[in-house]
Amino acid sequence: MVPLGAALAILVVLLVTAADQRTLRLAANTLWLCGLVVAISVPLGTALAVMLARTDLPGRRGLAVLLAGLLLLPLYLQTAAWQAGFGTMGWFSLTFSAPVLLEGWPGAVWVHAVAGLPWVTLIVSAGLIYIPRELEEAALMDGSPGQVLRRVTLRRAWAAVGVAALWVAVSTASEITVTDLFQVRTYAEELYVEFAIGGEPGQPPLGAIGSTAVVALLVVAALALAAGMGPLVRHATQQSALGGLVFGLGRWRWPAALVVALVVLAVVGVPLASLAWKAGVEVRQSGLERTREWSLAKCLSIVATSPLRYQRPLFWSAILGCLAASTAVVAAVGLAWAGRRQGLRALPALVLAALSLAVPGPLVGLGLIWVLNSPDLDWTAWLYDRSIAAPWAALTVRAFPPALLIVWQALASVPDDQVDSAALEGAGRMGIVRRVVLPQRLAALGVAWLIALAVALGELGASILVVPPGVVTLSIEVFNLLHGGYEDEVAGICLAVFAGCQLMACIVVWLAVRAAARRAERFSG
């Protein structure tokens, strides 16, 4: 931690002394936004993780499925949903003539915090599940379950909490969907705006020194995040990590279930209901007065026809998302297996994951433009103008980190004796992976692929700069619609996408439960 702190201090000094006031302001806005988002999402997500992963809370599986659905929701959908409720033309603002609650900084912070909540819950839950059971059982001999939870379980999960905080911070810093809509100027947002108004792709938009310092600061944070995966990987290799204690809530069981259910339903149900209201609202003229009425028929009609109306963006999103998710998982398998025992072999995976996380989405797009849009090389110009290579690469970069996180943990948990036995029987390195490792971890690979697909489907900052003519993804289409005021159409397509995400969430949870059950049967047998 000392070298990391020294590196951060040096980067901050370089940024302050070398950057201009504009870059400093953007960097301060970015750090302030990330700090506020982490302050909201991490404590709440950690509490949800404890309740859902380590207690006998009633209905915790159903609540976990709802949160998994929120995890897979694209950021543009969540933004549109909260705007439909509490934005300028939201039902709350119009019905009660109330002040607009979500605009500017409050809107950007809240939407990012809600979007980060399921990620925090997932990462901290993984840290809680893989705490060695014997430590908690030994601690129970000297203290109550509550004391064991506070002094053993939560203390052992601090690394996972740190990973979750850095994950949310870096993801927030690299996104433009929310900040552009709420007009909050961050570093990633300014990169996109400068390119949109005609900046030169080959020139650093904010000055070489300032931009390099900001990105380097984020890269260091991402490296710390990637290094924090180590405890999770080590715990996953232990037999004792197959399941921790389940703490009984006693007489607080049902009150706690009510509180958790209200929180989950608030972050999932309120935006969903807002979208349904926006999709079904009709304005009727009666004399000189206009009245708003909600129509179930209109809501169902606009949701049912949305996939046909936006079939072209849906098609391109599906093609690019599947290609990016598949490429990200294949790359993650190779790098994770090479670095499963840590050491220098893990360095390529850590560096690539760190760069993929830390570099803002628009900077990824600008980098691809600089590489492919070269007038001296006909084949790169063809790839840039006449193929989907550029958006495919951009989405793969953004989908790679979550795929690596899941795949690395899954492959690191393969027992060493099985790998050594296959090697003694003459199996080569690829043969071991193909015949021993991958068949045991198909469910985990399926989860990684679906998570990578969800990230690719919702990505905007990088892909919006590099899509060729005639190719429009759903995230770009909805982004343009949000700025154009087509609110009922946005609500309709978002509700249709929400239904698809819930189906994906059910598949993810089923695969995860299946993988855990198979692992438990194998070790018990």
Short mmCIF file of C-alpha atoms in Angstrom, two decimals:
data_model
loop_
_atom_site.label_atom_id
_atom_site.label_comp_id
_atom_site.label_asym_id
_atom_site.label_seq_id
_atom_site.Cartn_x
_atom_site.Cartn_y
_atom_site.Cartn_z
CA MET A 1 0.00 0.00 0.00
CA VAL A 2 2.93 2.40 0.58
CA PRO A 3 4.17 2.30 -3.07
CA LEU A 4 0.58 2.75 -4.25
CA GLY A 5 0.09 5.77 -2.00
CA ALA A 6 3.38 7.28 -3.14
CA ALA A 7 2.44 6.79 -6.79
CA LEU A 8 -0.93 8.42 -6.26
CA ALA A 9 0.71 11.36 -4.46
CA ILE A 10 3.22 11.84 -7.27
CA LEU A 11 0.49 11.76 -9.90
CA VAL A 12 -1.60 14.27 -8.00
CA VAL A 13 1.39 16.62 -7.71
CA LEU A 14 2.10 16.26 -11.43
CA LEU A 15 -1.52 16.95 -12.25
CA VAL A 16 -1.72 20.04 -10.06
CA THR A 17 1.56 21.56 -11.21
CA ALA A 18 1.41 20.72 -14.92
CA ALA A 19 -2.25 20.88 -15.87
CA ASP A 20 -4.21 23.98 -16.77
CA GLN A 21 -7.23 25.18 -14.82
CA ARG A 22 -9.66 23.56 -17.22
CA THR A 23 -8.13 20.12 -16.85
CA LEU A 24 -7.95 20.56 -13.09
CA ARG A 25 -11.63 21.42 -12.98
CA LEU A 26 -12.56 18.37 -15.05
CA ALA A 27 -10.36 16.11 -12.93
CA ALA A 28 -11.90 17.55 -9.75
CA ASN A 29 -15.41 17.00 -11.12
CA THR A 30 -14.56 13.42 -12.06
CA LEU A 31 -13.09 12.61 -8.64
CA TRP A 32 -15.94 14.36 -6.82
CA LEU A 33 -18.55 12.42 -8.82
CA CYS A 34 -16.78 9.12 -8.17
CA GLY A 35 -16.45 9.87 -4.46
CA LEU A 36 -20.14 10.69 -4.02
CA VAL A 37 -21.22 7.61 -5.98
CA VAL A 38 -18.96 5.34 -3.92
CA ALA A 39 -20.19 6.91 -0.66
CA ILE A 40 -23.76 5.92 -1.53
CA SER A 41 -23.41 2.60 -3.33
CA VAL A 42 -20.69 0.86 -1.30
CA PRO A 43 -22.24 1.00 2.21
CA LEU A 44 -25.70 0.11 0.90
CA GLY A 45 -24.39 -2.63 -1.40
CA THR A 46 -22.26 -4.12 1.38
CA ALA A 47 -25.26 -4.28 3.70
CA LEU A 48 -27.33 -5.97 0.98
CA ALA A 49 -24.51 -8.45 0.33
CA VAL A 50 -24.36 -9.44 4.00
CA MET A 51 -28.13 -9.89 4.21
CA LEU A 52 -28.46 -11.84 0.96
CA ALA A 53 -25.29 -13.97 1.14
CA ARG A 54 -24.77 -14.73 4.83
CA THR A 55 -28.12 -14.61 6.66
CA ASP A 56 -31.36 -16.61 6.71
CA LEU A 57 -33.30 -13.71 5.24
CA PRO A 58 -36.66 -14.88 3.82
CA GLY A 59 -36.94 -14.59 0.05
CA ARG A 60 -33.28 -13.76 -0.46
CA ARG A 61 -33.04 -15.72 -3.71
CA GLY A 62 -35.89 -13.81 -5.29
CA LEU A 63 -34.38 -10.51 -4.19
CA ALA A 64 -31.02 -11.63 -5.56
CA VAL A 65 -32.63 -12.31 -8.95
CA LEU A 66 -34.08 -8.79 -8.99
CA LEU A 67 -30.68 -7.31 -8.21
CA ALA A 68 -29.09 -9.48 -10.89
CA GLY A 69 -31.61 -8.04 -13.33
CA LEU A 70 -30.52 -4.55 -12.31
CA LEU A 71 -26.91 -5.62 -12.83
CA LEU A 72 -27.66 -6.47 -16.46
CA LEU A 73 -29.66 -3.32 -17.21
CA PRO A 74 -27.79 -0.98 -19.57
CA LEU A 75 -26.93 2.39 -18.10
CA TYR A 76 -28.98 4.25 -20.69
CA LEU A 77 -32.07 2.30 -19.60
CA GLN A 78 -31.58 3.15 -15.95
CA THR A 79 -31.03 6.79 -16.86
CA ALA A 80 -34.23 6.93 -18.90
CA ALA A 81 -36.17 5.16 -16.14
CA TRP A 82 -35.21 7.55 -13.37
CA GLN A 83 -35.75 10.55 -15.64
CA ALA A 84 -39.24 9.28 -16.43
CA GLY A 85 -40.03 9.48 -12.73
CA PHE A 86 -38.13 12.41 -11.31
CA GLY A 87 -36.75 14.35 -14.27
CA THR A 88 -38.11 17.53 -15.80
CA MET A 89 -41.06 15.73 -17.45
CA GLY A 90 -41.28 12.89 -14.91
CA TRP A 91 -44.53 11.78 -13.35
CA PHE A 92 -43.53 12.97 -9.88
CA SER A 93 -42.62 16.46 -11.09
CA LEU A 94 -45.76 16.84 -13.22
CA THR A 95 -48.28 15.22 -10.87
CA PHE A 96 -47.28 17.07 -7.71
CA SER A 97 -45.85 20.21 -9.34
CA ALA A 98 -42.75 19.39 -7.34
CA PRO A 99 -39.20 20.59 -7.92
CA VAL A 100 -37.17 18.46 -10.30
CA LEU A 101 -35.25 16.04 -8.10
CA LEU A 102 -32.94 14.51 -10.70
CA GLU A 103 -31.05 17.09 -12.68
CA GLY A 104 -27.46 18.22 -12.74
CA TRP A 105 -25.23 16.76 -10.05
CA PRO A 106 -27.97 15.07 -7.96
CA GLY A 107 -29.22 13.22 -11.04
CA ALA A 108 -25.77 12.08 -12.15
CA VAL A 109 -24.78 10.93 -8.66
CA TRP A 110 -28.02 9.07 -7.98
CA VAL A 111 -28.21 7.20 -11.31
CA HIS A 112 -24.56 6.14 -11.11
CA ALA A 113 -25.01 5.06 -7.48
CA VAL A 114 -28.03 2.90 -8.30
CA ALA A 115 -26.22 1.43 -11.31
CA GLY A 116 -23.22 0.59 -9.11
CA LEU A 117 -25.29 -0.95 -6.31
CA PRO A 118 -25.69 -4.45 -7.84
CA TRP A 119 -21.99 -4.56 -8.72
CA VAL A 120 -21.05 -3.81 -5.12
CA THR A 121 -23.50 -6.44 -3.88
CA LEU A 122 -22.10 -9.04 -6.29
CA ILE A 123 -18.42 -8.41 -5.54
CA VAL A 124 -18.84 -8.18 -1.76
CA SER A 125 -21.04 -11.31 -1.78
CA ALA A 126 -18.22 -13.19 -3.52
CA GLY A 127 -15.81 -12.02 -0.82
CA LEU A 128 -18.21 -13.09 1.94
CA ILE A 129 -18.91 -16.50 0.44
CA TYR A 130 -15.24 -17.44 0.13
CA ILE A 131 -14.25 -16.69 3.72
CA PRO A 132 -12.90 -19.92 5.28
CA ARG A 133 -15.69 -21.52 7.29
CA GLU A 134 -13.40 -22.91 10.00
CA LEU A 135 -12.37 -19.41 11.06
CA GLU A 136 -15.97 -18.48 11.79
CA GLU A 137 -16.68 -21.79 13.53
CA ALA A 138 -13.63 -21.31 15.78
CA ALA A 139 -14.69 -17.74 16.56
CA LEU A 140 -18.17 -18.93 17.56
CA MET A 141 -16.60 -20.75 20.51
CA ASP A 142 -15.53 -17.39 21.99
CA GLY A 143 -18.31 -15.04 20.89
CA SER A 144 -21.86 -14.61 19.70
CA PRO A 145 -22.86 -14.84 16.01
CA GLY A 146 -23.15 -11.05 15.86
CA GLN A 147 -19.61 -10.64 17.17
CA VAL A 148 -18.31 -13.21 14.68
CA LEU A 149 -20.03 -11.36 11.85
CA ARG A 150 -18.54 -8.02 12.88
CA ARG A 151 -15.06 -9.08 13.99
CA VAL A 152 -14.29 -12.00 11.62
CA THR A 153 -16.56 -12.07 8.58
CA LEU A 154 -16.67 -8.37 7.76
CA ARG A 155 -12.98 -7.87 8.53
CA ARG A 156 -12.04 -10.69 6.17
CA ALA A 157 -14.21 -9.15 3.46
CA TRP A 158 -12.53 -5.72 3.49
CA ALA A 159 -10.55 -6.51 0.32
CA ALA A 160 -13.75 -7.31 -1.58
CA VAL A 161 -15.28 -4.03 -0.38
CA GLY A 162 -12.21 -2.19 -1.67
CA VAL A 163 -12.44 -3.97 -5.01
CA ALA A 164 -16.13 -3.00 -5.28
CA ALA A 165 -15.40 0.64 -4.44
CA LEU A 166 -12.66 0.91 -7.06
CA TRP A 167 -14.78 -0.90 -9.62
CA VAL A 168 -17.65 1.55 -9.17
CA ALA A 169 -15.32 4.58 -9.14
CA VAL A 170 -13.45 3.64 -12.31
CA SER A 171 -16.65 2.62 -14.14
CA THR A 172 -18.25 5.93 -13.21
CA ALA A 173 -15.24 7.93 -14.36
CA SER A 174 -15.19 6.31 -17.81
CA GLU A 175 -18.91 6.69 -18.67
CA ILE A 176 -20.62 9.53 -20.54
CA THR A 177 -24.25 8.38 -20.78
CA VAL A 178 -25.37 9.94 -17.51
CA THR A 179 -23.05 12.92 -17.34
CA ASP A 180 -23.92 14.06 -20.86
CA LEU A 181 -27.65 13.94 -20.16
CA PHE A 182 -27.38 15.76 -16.83
CA GLN A 183 -24.74 18.20 -18.12
CA VAL A 184 -22.05 17.31 -15.59
CA ARG A 185 -18.64 17.97 -17.06
CA THR A 186 -16.16 15.18 -16.37
CA TYR A 187 -12.99 14.20 -18.18
CA ALA A 188 -14.68 11.48 -20.27
CA GLU A 189 -17.62 13.75 -21.06
CA GLU A 190 -15.35 16.55 -22.26
CA LEU A 191 -13.44 14.17 -24.53
CA TYR A 192 -16.69 13.19 -26.22
CA VAL A 193 -17.92 16.79 -26.53
CA GLU A 194 -14.66 18.01 -28.04
CA PHE A 195 -14.70 15.24 -30.61
CA ALA A 196 -18.38 15.87 -31.39
CA ILE A 197 -17.77 19.55 -32.15
CA GLY A 198 -14.94 18.79 -34.54
CA GLY A 199 -11.75 18.04 -32.62
CA GLU A 200 -8.92 16.34 -34.45
CA PRO A 201 -8.71 12.60 -33.58
CA GLY A 202 -4.93 12.63 -33.67
CA GLN A 203 -4.52 15.45 -31.17
CA PRO A 204 -4.92 15.13 -27.36
CA PRO A 205 -8.10 17.12 -26.69
CA LEU A 206 -7.07 18.43 -23.27
CA GLY A 207 -3.30 18.74 -23.59
CA ALA A 208 -0.81 15.90 -23.37
CA ILE A 209 0.41 16.44 -19.79
CA GLY A 210 -2.95 16.95 -18.13
CA SER A 211 -4.74 14.13 -19.93
CA THR A 212 -1.87 11.70 -19.35
CA ALA A 213 -1.85 12.48 -15.63
CA VAL A 214 -5.60 11.98 -15.28
CA VAL A 215 -5.57 8.69 -17.16
CA ALA A 216 -2.48 7.50 -15.27
CA LEU A 217 -4.23 8.23 -11.98
CA LEU A 218 -7.16 6.08 -13.07
CA VAL A 219 -4.83 3.33 -14.30
CA VAL A 220 -3.18 3.13 -10.87
CA ALA A 221 -6.60 2.84 -9.25
CA ALA A 222 -7.55 0.11 -11.70
CA LEU A 223 -4.29 -1.77 -11.00
CA ALA A 224 -5.15 -1.68 -7.31
CA LEU A 225 -8.58 -3.07 -8.18
CA ALA A 226 -7.08 -5.88 -10.25
CA ALA A 227 -4.57 -6.68 -7.52
CA GLY A 228 -7.44 -6.89 -5.06
CA MET A 229 -8.72 -9.92 -6.95
CA GLY A 230 -5.92 -11.91 -5.35
CA PRO A 231 -7.70 -12.64 -2.05
CA LEU A 232 -10.81 -13.78 -3.91
CA VAL A 233 -8.78 -16.10 -6.10
CA ARG A 234 -6.86 -17.56 -3.17
CA HIS A 235 -10.04 -18.16 -1.18
CA ALA A 236 -11.66 -19.82 -4.16
CA THR A 237 -8.94 -22.47 -4.24
CA GLN A 238 -9.68 -23.61 -0.70
CA GLN A 239 -12.08 -26.41 0.02
CA SER A 240 -13.17 -24.60 3.16
CA ALA A 241 -14.43 -21.72 1.04
CA LEU A 242 -17.30 -23.71 -0.38
CA GLY A 243 -19.77 -22.10 1.99
CA GLY A 244 -19.61 -19.88 5.04
CA LEU A 245 -21.89 -19.88 8.02
CA VAL A 246 -25.45 -18.67 7.65
CA PHE A 247 -26.18 -16.24 10.47
CA GLY A 248 -29.65 -16.38 11.95
CA LEU A 249 -31.50 -13.10 12.33
CA GLY A 250 -33.83 -14.39 15.03
CA ARG A 251 -36.74 -12.08 15.79
CA TRP A 252 -35.33 -9.51 13.35
CA ARG A 253 -35.74 -11.92 10.45
CA TRP A 254 -38.99 -10.60 9.02
CA PRO A 255 -38.41 -6.89 9.81
CA ALA A 256 -35.03 -7.18 8.06
CA ALA A 257 -36.68 -8.92 5.11
CA LEU A 258 -39.18 -6.05 4.86
CA VAL A 259 -36.42 -3.40 4.87
CA VAL A 260 -34.31 -5.23 2.28
CA ALA A 261 -37.35 -5.86 0.09
CA LEU A 262 -38.29 -2.18 0.22
CA VAL A 263 -34.76 -1.15 -0.77
CA VAL A 264 -34.59 -3.62 -3.67
CA LEU A 265 -38.10 -2.82 -4.87
CA ALA A 266 -37.33 0.90 -4.65
CA VAL A 267 -34.25 0.71 -6.87
CA VAL A 268 -35.93 -1.75 -9.28
CA GLY A 269 -39.68 -1.09 -9.03
CA VAL A 270 -39.76 2.70 -8.93
CA PRO A 271 -37.88 3.22 -12.24
CA LEU A 272 -39.83 0.36 -13.85
CA ALA A 273 -43.14 1.92 -12.79
CA SER A 274 -41.92 5.29 -14.07
CA LEU A 275 -41.21 3.79 -17.48
CA ALA A 276 -44.63 2.15 -17.56
CA TRP A 277 -46.28 5.50 -16.71
CA LYS A 278 -44.31 7.32 -19.38
CA ALA A 279 -45.14 4.67 -22.01
CA GLY A 280 -48.87 4.79 -21.30
CA VAL A 281 -49.52 8.47 -20.57
CA GLU A 282 -51.80 10.31 -22.98
CA VAL A 283 -52.45 14.05 -23.19
CA ARG A 284 -56.08 14.96 -23.92
CA GLN A 285 -57.27 18.39 -24.96
CA SER A 286 -60.47 19.58 -23.24
CA GLY A 287 -61.22 23.12 -24.28
CA LEU A 288 -58.24 25.20 -23.26
CA GLU A 289 -57.04 22.66 -20.73
CA ARG A 290 -54.81 19.68 -21.20
CA THR A 291 -55.11 16.66 -18.97
CA ARG A 292 -52.82 13.66 -18.68
CA GLU A 293 -54.33 10.21 -18.41
CA TRP A 294 -52.65 6.83 -18.23
CA SER A 295 -53.74 4.15 -20.69
CA LEU A 296 -52.87 0.50 -20.21
CA ALA A 297 -53.68 -0.17 -23.87
CA LYS A 298 -51.18 2.43 -25.05
CA CYS A 299 -48.52 1.15 -22.66
CA LEU A 300 -48.87 -2.44 -23.88
CA SER A 301 -49.05 -1.34 -27.50
CA ILE A 302 -45.92 0.78 -27.41
CA VAL A 303 -43.96 -1.91 -25.57
CA ALA A 304 -45.10 -4.64 -27.98
CA THR A 305 -44.29 -2.62 -31.11
CA SER A 306 -40.96 -1.21 -29.88
CA PRO A 307 -38.84 -4.24 -30.89
CA LEU A 308 -40.20 -3.98 -34.44
CA ARG A 309 -39.76 -0.21 -34.54
CA TYR A 310 -36.15 -0.49 -33.43
CA GLN A 311 -35.29 -3.83 -34.99
CA ARG A 312 -32.26 -2.44 -36.83
CA PRO A 313 -30.55 -1.04 -33.68
CA LEU A 314 -31.49 -4.22 -31.83
CA PHE A 315 -29.93 -6.31 -34.61
CA TRP A 316 -26.64 -4.42 -34.58
CA SER A 317 -26.52 -4.40 -30.77
CA ALA A 318 -27.06 -8.17 -30.70
CA ILE A 319 -24.40 -8.85 -33.37
CA LEU A 320 -21.77 -6.56 -31.86
CA GLY A 321 -22.61 -7.58 -28.27
CA CYS A 322 -22.29 -11.31 -28.99
CA LEU A 323 -19.03 -10.84 -30.89
CA ALA A 324 -17.55 -8.63 -28.16
CA ALA A 325 -18.68 -10.94 -25.33
CA SER A 326 -17.26 -14.02 -27.07
CA THR A 327 -13.94 -12.30 -27.80
CA ALA A 328 -13.69 -10.99 -24.24
CA VAL A 329 -14.35 -14.43 -22.70
CA VAL A 330 -11.84 -16.17 -25.00
CA ALA A 331 -9.18 -13.60 -24.13
CA ALA A 332 -10.07 -13.85 -20.44
CA VAL A 333 -9.69 -17.66 -20.48
CA GLY A 334 -6.22 -17.47 -22.01
CA LEU A 335 -4.93 -14.72 -19.74
CA ALA A 336 -6.60 -16.04 -16.58
CA TRP A 337 -5.21 -19.53 -17.05
CA ALA A 338 -1.73 -18.19 -17.70
CA GLY A 339 -1.84 -16.12 -14.52
CA ARG A 340 -3.87 -18.38 -12.24
CA ARG A 341 -0.92 -18.92 -9.89
CA GLN A 342 -0.11 -15.20 -9.71
CA GLY A 343 3.47 -13.99 -10.21
CA LEU A 344 4.77 -12.33 -13.38
CA ARG A 345 2.50 -14.43 -15.58
CA ALA A 346 -0.47 -12.59 -14.10
CA LEU A 347 0.94 -9.20 -15.11
CA PRO A 348 -0.45 -9.11 -18.70
CA ALA A 349 -3.98 -9.85 -17.48
CA LEU A 350 -3.75 -7.27 -14.69
CA VAL A 351 -2.36 -4.56 -16.96
CA LEU A 352 -4.92 -5.16 -19.71
CA ALA A 353 -7.80 -5.20 -17.22
CA ALA A 354 -6.50 -2.03 -15.59
CA LEU A 355 -6.16 -0.19 -18.89
CA SER A 356 -9.57 -1.37 -20.08
CA LEU A 357 -11.14 -0.05 -16.90
CA ALA A 358 -9.18 3.15 -16.43
CA VAL A 359 -9.13 4.65 -19.91
CA PRO A 360 -12.37 6.61 -20.48
CA GLY A 361 -14.68 5.25 -23.17
CA PRO A 362 -14.26 8.21 -25.54
CA LEU A 363 -10.47 7.85 -25.29
CA VAL A 364 -10.80 4.20 -26.36
CA GLY A 365 -12.77 5.35 -29.38
CA LEU A 366 -10.26 8.09 -30.21
CA GLY A 367 -7.43 5.57 -29.95
CA LEU A 368 -9.15 3.22 -32.40
CA ILE A 369 -9.73 6.11 -34.80
CA TRP A 370 -6.05 7.02 -34.61
CA VAL A 371 -5.01 3.42 -35.31
CA LEU A 372 -7.50 2.53 -38.06
CA ASN A 373 -8.31 5.80 -39.80
CA SER A 374 -4.98 6.11 -41.58
CA PRO A 375 -4.97 7.47 -45.15
CA ASP A 376 -1.66 5.71 -45.85
CA LEU A 377 -3.00 2.20 -45.21
CA ASP A 378 -5.91 1.15 -47.40
CA TRP A 379 -6.76 -1.97 -45.44
CA THR A 380 -7.09 -0.17 -42.08
CA ALA A 381 -9.19 2.54 -43.74
CA TRP A 382 -11.44 -0.21 -45.14
CA LEU A 383 -11.76 -1.79 -41.70
CA TYR A 384 -12.69 1.58 -40.23
CA ASP A 385 -15.20 2.70 -42.89
CA ARG A 386 -16.60 -0.53 -44.32
CA SER A 387 -16.67 -3.02 -41.45
CA ILE A 388 -17.70 -3.35 -37.82
CA ALA A 389 -14.13 -4.00 -36.67
CA ALA A 390 -13.83 -0.69 -34.79
CA PRO A 391 -17.04 -0.95 -32.68
CA TRP A 392 -16.34 -4.66 -32.15
CA ALA A 393 -12.90 -3.82 -30.73
CA ALA A 394 -14.30 -0.95 -28.63
CA LEU A 395 -16.99 -3.12 -27.06
CA THR A 396 -14.50 -5.93 -26.43
CA VAL A 397 -12.24 -3.55 -24.51
CA ARG A 398 -15.14 -2.48 -22.28
CA ALA A 399 -16.48 -6.03 -21.77
CA PHE A 400 -13.11 -7.62 -20.98
CA PRO A 401 -12.63 -6.59 -17.29
CA PRO A 402 -15.83 -8.16 -15.84
CA ALA A 403 -15.28 -11.28 -17.96
CA LEU A 404 -11.73 -11.59 -16.62
CA LEU A 405 -12.87 -11.13 -13.02
CA ILE A 406 -15.35 -14.00 -13.27
CA VAL A 407 -13.23 -16.32 -15.41
CA TRP A 408 -10.11 -15.85 -13.29
CA GLN A 409 -11.92 -16.75 -10.11
CA ALA A 410 -13.51 -19.78 -11.79
CA LEU A 411 -10.29 -21.15 -13.29
CA ALA A 412 -8.24 -20.51 -10.15
CA SER A 413 -10.61 -22.76 -8.19
CA VAL A 414 -9.76 -25.82 -10.34
CA PRO A 415 -7.88 -28.25 -8.01
CA ASP A 416 -4.16 -28.42 -8.71
CA ASP A 417 -4.08 -32.21 -8.34
CA GLN A 418 -6.37 -32.60 -11.37
CA VAL A 419 -4.14 -30.36 -13.46
CA ASP A 420 -0.98 -32.17 -12.32
CA SER A 421 -2.54 -35.56 -12.96
CA ALA A 422 -3.51 -34.61 -16.52
CA ALA A 423 0.00 -33.28 -17.13
CA LEU A 424 1.57 -36.55 -15.90
CA GLU A 425 -0.64 -38.45 -18.33
CA GLY A 426 0.83 -36.48 -21.22
CA ALA A 427 -1.78 -33.81 -21.79
CA GLY A 428 -0.38 -30.58 -23.17
CA ARG A 429 -1.18 -27.11 -21.87
CA MET A 430 -4.07 -26.60 -24.29
CA GLY A 431 -5.26 -30.16 -23.78
CA ILE A 432 -5.52 -29.59 -20.03
CA VAL A 433 -7.55 -26.44 -20.56
CA ARG A 434 -9.79 -28.05 -23.18
CA ARG A 435 -10.40 -31.44 -21.56
CA VAL A 436 -10.05 -30.83 -17.82
CA VAL A 437 -10.61 -27.19 -16.95
CA LEU A 438 -13.27 -25.84 -19.30
CA PRO A 439 -15.74 -28.77 -18.98
CA GLN A 440 -15.83 -28.18 -15.21
CA ARG A 441 -16.42 -24.44 -15.53
CA LEU A 442 -18.95 -24.16 -18.35
CA ALA A 443 -21.54 -22.57 -16.06
CA ALA A 444 -19.06 -19.93 -14.88
CA LEU A 445 -18.07 -19.23 -18.49
CA GLY A 446 -21.75 -18.82 -19.32
CA VAL A 447 -22.14 -16.30 -16.50
CA ALA A 448 -19.04 -14.42 -17.70
CA TRP A 449 -20.36 -14.34 -21.26
CA LEU A 450 -23.76 -13.00 -20.22
CA ILE A 451 -22.22 -10.33 -17.98
CA ALA A 452 -19.85 -9.30 -20.80
CA LEU A 453 -22.82 -9.20 -23.18
CA ALA A 454 -24.75 -6.93 -20.82
CA VAL A 455 -21.78 -4.57 -20.54
CA ALA A 456 -21.35 -4.51 -24.34
CA LEU A 457 -25.05 -3.86 -24.95
CA GLY A 458 -25.00 -0.85 -22.65
CA GLU A 459 -21.67 0.66 -23.75
CA LEU A 460 -21.86 4.10 -25.37
CA GLY A 461 -18.77 6.24 -24.78
CA ALA A 462 -16.39 4.30 -27.04
CA SER A 463 -18.74 2.86 -29.65
CA ILE A 464 -20.53 6.13 -30.47
CA LEU A 465 -17.31 7.50 -31.94
CA VAL A 466 -16.39 4.54 -34.16
CA VAL A 467 -19.58 3.01 -35.62
CA PRO A 468 -19.43 3.04 -39.44
CA PRO A 469 -22.15 4.61 -41.59
CA GLY A 470 -25.38 2.63 -41.51
CA VAL A 471 -24.65 0.98 -38.15
CA VAL A 472 -26.55 2.25 -35.11
CA THR A 473 -26.67 0.33 -31.84
CA LEU A 474 -29.59 0.53 -29.43
CA SER A 475 -27.55 2.44 -26.85
CA ILE A 476 -26.74 5.14 -29.43
CA GLU A 477 -30.36 5.24 -30.63
CA VAL A 478 -31.77 5.66 -27.12
CA PHE A 479 -29.08 8.22 -26.30
CA ASN A 480 -30.22 10.31 -29.27
CA LEU A 481 -33.89 9.84 -28.38
CA LEU A 482 -33.30 11.02 -24.82
CA HIS A 483 -31.87 14.24 -26.17
CA GLY A 484 -34.68 14.56 -28.71
CA GLY A 485 -37.57 14.30 -26.27
CA TYR A 486 -39.22 11.11 -27.61
CA GLU A 487 -40.11 10.00 -24.10
CA ASP A 488 -42.89 7.48 -24.70
CA GLU A 489 -40.88 5.71 -27.41
CA VAL A 490 -37.83 5.60 -25.13
CA ALA A 491 -39.97 4.15 -22.33
CA GLY A 492 -41.42 1.50 -24.63
CA ILE A 493 -38.10 0.17 -25.92
CA CYS A 494 -36.59 0.37 -22.44
CA LEU A 495 -39.39 -1.76 -20.99
CA ALA A 496 -38.87 -4.32 -23.76
CA VAL A 497 -35.13 -4.39 -23.03
CA PHE A 498 -35.90 -4.68 -19.30
CA ALA A 499 -37.91 -7.86 -19.95
CA GLY A 500 -34.99 -9.32 -21.88
CA CYS A 501 -32.56 -8.38 -19.11
CA GLN A 502 -34.72 -10.11 -16.51
CA LEU A 503 -34.65 -13.27 -18.61
CA MET A 504 -30.86 -13.00 -18.80
CA ALA A 505 -30.73 -12.47 -15.02
CA CYS A 506 -32.70 -15.67 -14.40
CA ILE A 507 -30.26 -17.56 -16.63
CA VAL A 508 -27.25 -16.05 -14.82
CA VAL A 509 -28.62 -16.98 -11.38
CA TRP A 510 -29.54 -20.48 -12.57
CA LEU A 511 -26.06 -21.04 -13.99
CA ALA A 512 -24.39 -19.70 -10.84
CA VAL A 513 -26.50 -21.91 -8.55
CA ARG A 514 -25.87 -24.91 -10.79
CA ALA A 515 -22.12 -24.32 -10.74
CA ALA A 516 -22.09 -23.98 -6.94
CA ALA A 517 -24.14 -27.18 -6.53
CA ARG A 518 -21.85 -29.17 -8.81
CA ARG A 519 -18.77 -27.94 -6.98
CA ALA A 520 -20.26 -28.88 -3.62
CA GLU A 521 -21.22 -32.36 -4.88
CA ARG A 522 -17.74 -32.93 -6.28
CA PHE A 523 -15.97 -32.05 -3.03
CA SER A 524 -18.46 -33.89 -0.82
CA GLY A 525 -18.10 -36.96 -2.99
#
